Amino acid sequence: MAKLTMTALEAGIVQLQINDPDTQNRLSEALCDEFAIALTKLAREATLKVLILSGQSEVFCAGATLEVIKQVITHQTQVKDLSLPSQLLSFPVPIIAALEGHAIGGGLMLALYCDILIASETSRYGVNFTDLGFTPGMGALSALPLLVGHHFASEMILTAKLYKGKELKGRGLFNQIVPAADVMTLALDMARRVAEKPRHVLEMVKETLALPRCQALQAALSREHLLHKVCFGVPETLTQVESAYLG
């Protein structure tokens, strides 16, 4: 069963919805593979001018599944979601993330590699890696300070707090924070404004604006790999993950 739904909304506007109720929109190996394939296909659509990335009404994306995390810790699988940030940053046209539901851990990081973010006042957002007993992944150690500054990024990472959207107003994490029922309406309104512009202009602006985050991501990934080797070598990490994982 497909875990993503692709819908052409209007001329030049496509919605890609993460829709996997079996895992509450968590990043399983199958979802990551399907996500990567969908982005590759959409990147070739010459008439596309803006992509809206959304999730379910309750959950945008809740990060990796417990199974995947345990397999990575025990070296039974490779981390598959690491290609997705690069694909989002290098996507040829702007991506609007419509975060009607919760975005946690890797789910929030995916959203942050989009270009315009619209969040819900009542949904929860945060990076909970340290609660699980290991250092952040998906470039969080570089991307978050770049977006919200050193001090608030430190707070987010070290406390692993899950903030309500309304608590994040003025923090620079999201473009707009509105009632959940208004998230998709506002996303489509912004998409229409973007779609009015020439495709070649959108491509050049997107690439140039994404460059600092691309550079930060590449610098972070090599460092994060080393940090994870240390964390995953600690016997207690697996126990911590199992006890703290949000089921």
PDB file of C-alpha atoms in Angstrom, residues 1-9 13-21 25-27 31 34-35 38-39 42 51-61 95-101 110 184:
ATOM      1  CA  MET A   1       0.000   0.000   0.000  1.00  0.00           C
ATOM      2  CA  ALA A   2       1.332   3.432  -0.974  1.00  0.00           C
ATOM      3  CA  LYS A   3       2.535   5.551   1.935  1.00  0.00           C
ATOM      4  CA  LEU A   4       2.471   8.856   0.057  1.00  0.00           C
ATOM      5  CA  THR A   5      -0.266  10.455  -2.003  1.00  0.00           C
ATOM      6  CA  MET A   6       0.551  12.745  -4.932  1.00  0.00           C
ATOM      7  CA  THR A   7      -2.185  15.146  -6.069  1.00  0.00           C
ATOM      8  CA  ALA A   8      -2.131  17.852  -8.751  1.00  0.00           C
ATOM      9  CA  LEU A   9      -4.097  20.659  -7.094  1.00  0.00           C
ATOM     10  CA  ILE A  13       0.958  23.105  -7.859  1.00  0.00           C
ATOM     11  CA  VAL A  14       1.282  19.534  -6.566  1.00  0.00           C
ATOM     12  CA  GLN A  15       0.619  18.224  -3.064  1.00  0.00           C
ATOM     13  CA  LEU A  16       2.712  15.334  -1.748  1.00  0.00           C
ATOM     14  CA  GLN A  17       1.053  13.925   1.365  1.00  0.00           C
ATOM     15  CA  ILE A  18       2.720  11.562   3.832  1.00  0.00           C
ATOM     16  CA  ASN A  19      -0.124   9.177   4.604  1.00  0.00           C
ATOM     17  CA  ASP A  20       0.880   6.025   6.482  1.00  0.00           C
ATOM     18  CA  PRO A  21      -1.645   5.412   9.271  1.00  0.00           C
ATOM     19  CA  ASN A  25       3.570   8.741   9.562  1.00  0.00           C
ATOM     20  CA  ARG A  26       6.879   7.510  10.926  1.00  0.00           C
ATOM     21  CA  LEU A  27       9.986   7.127   8.776  1.00  0.00           C
ATOM     22  CA  LEU A  31       8.391   5.204   3.524  1.00  0.00           C
ATOM     23  CA  GLU A  34       8.942   5.781  -1.508  1.00  0.00           C
ATOM     24  CA  PHE A  35       9.605   9.386  -0.469  1.00  0.00           C
ATOM     25  CA  ALA A  38       8.499  10.525  -5.360  1.00  0.00           C
ATOM     26  CA  LEU A  39      10.854  13.508  -5.012  1.00  0.00           C
ATOM     27  CA  LEU A  42       8.495  15.273  -9.184  1.00  0.00           C
ATOM     28  CA  LEU A  51       5.294  21.553  -4.111  1.00  0.00           C
ATOM     29  CA  ILE A  52       3.166  21.381  -0.957  1.00  0.00           C
ATOM     30  CA  LEU A  53       4.444  18.727   1.446  1.00  0.00           C
ATOM     31  CA  SER A  54       1.846  17.693   4.015  1.00  0.00           C
ATOM     32  CA  GLY A  55       0.956  14.867   6.382  1.00  0.00           C
ATOM     33  CA  GLN A  56      -2.128  13.657   8.188  1.00  0.00           C
ATOM     34  CA  SER A  57      -4.289  16.018  10.197  1.00  0.00           C
ATOM     35  CA  GLU A  58      -2.924  14.663  13.491  1.00  0.00           C
ATOM     36  CA  VAL A  59       0.676  13.883  12.498  1.00  0.00           C
ATOM     37  CA  PHE A  60       2.872  15.439   9.809  1.00  0.00           C
ATOM     38  CA  CYS A  61       5.754  13.064  10.582  1.00  0.00           C
ATOM     39  CA  ILE A  95       8.544  23.408  -1.244  1.00  0.00           C
ATOM     40  CA  ILE A  96       5.904  24.579   1.222  1.00  0.00           C
ATOM     41  CA  ALA A  97       5.589  22.388   4.319  1.00  0.00           C
ATOM     42  CA  ALA A  98       2.028  22.336   5.657  1.00  0.00           C
ATOM     43  CA  LEU A  99       2.415  21.108   9.239  1.00  0.00           C
ATOM     44  CA  GLU A 100      -1.172  20.611  10.298  1.00  0.00           C
ATOM     45  CA  GLY A 101      -0.146  17.800  12.658  1.00  0.00           C
ATOM     46  CA  LEU A 110      12.371  17.082   7.111  1.00  0.00           C
ATOM     47  CA  MET A 184      -3.699  23.922   4.235  1.00  0.00           C
TER      48      MET A 184
END
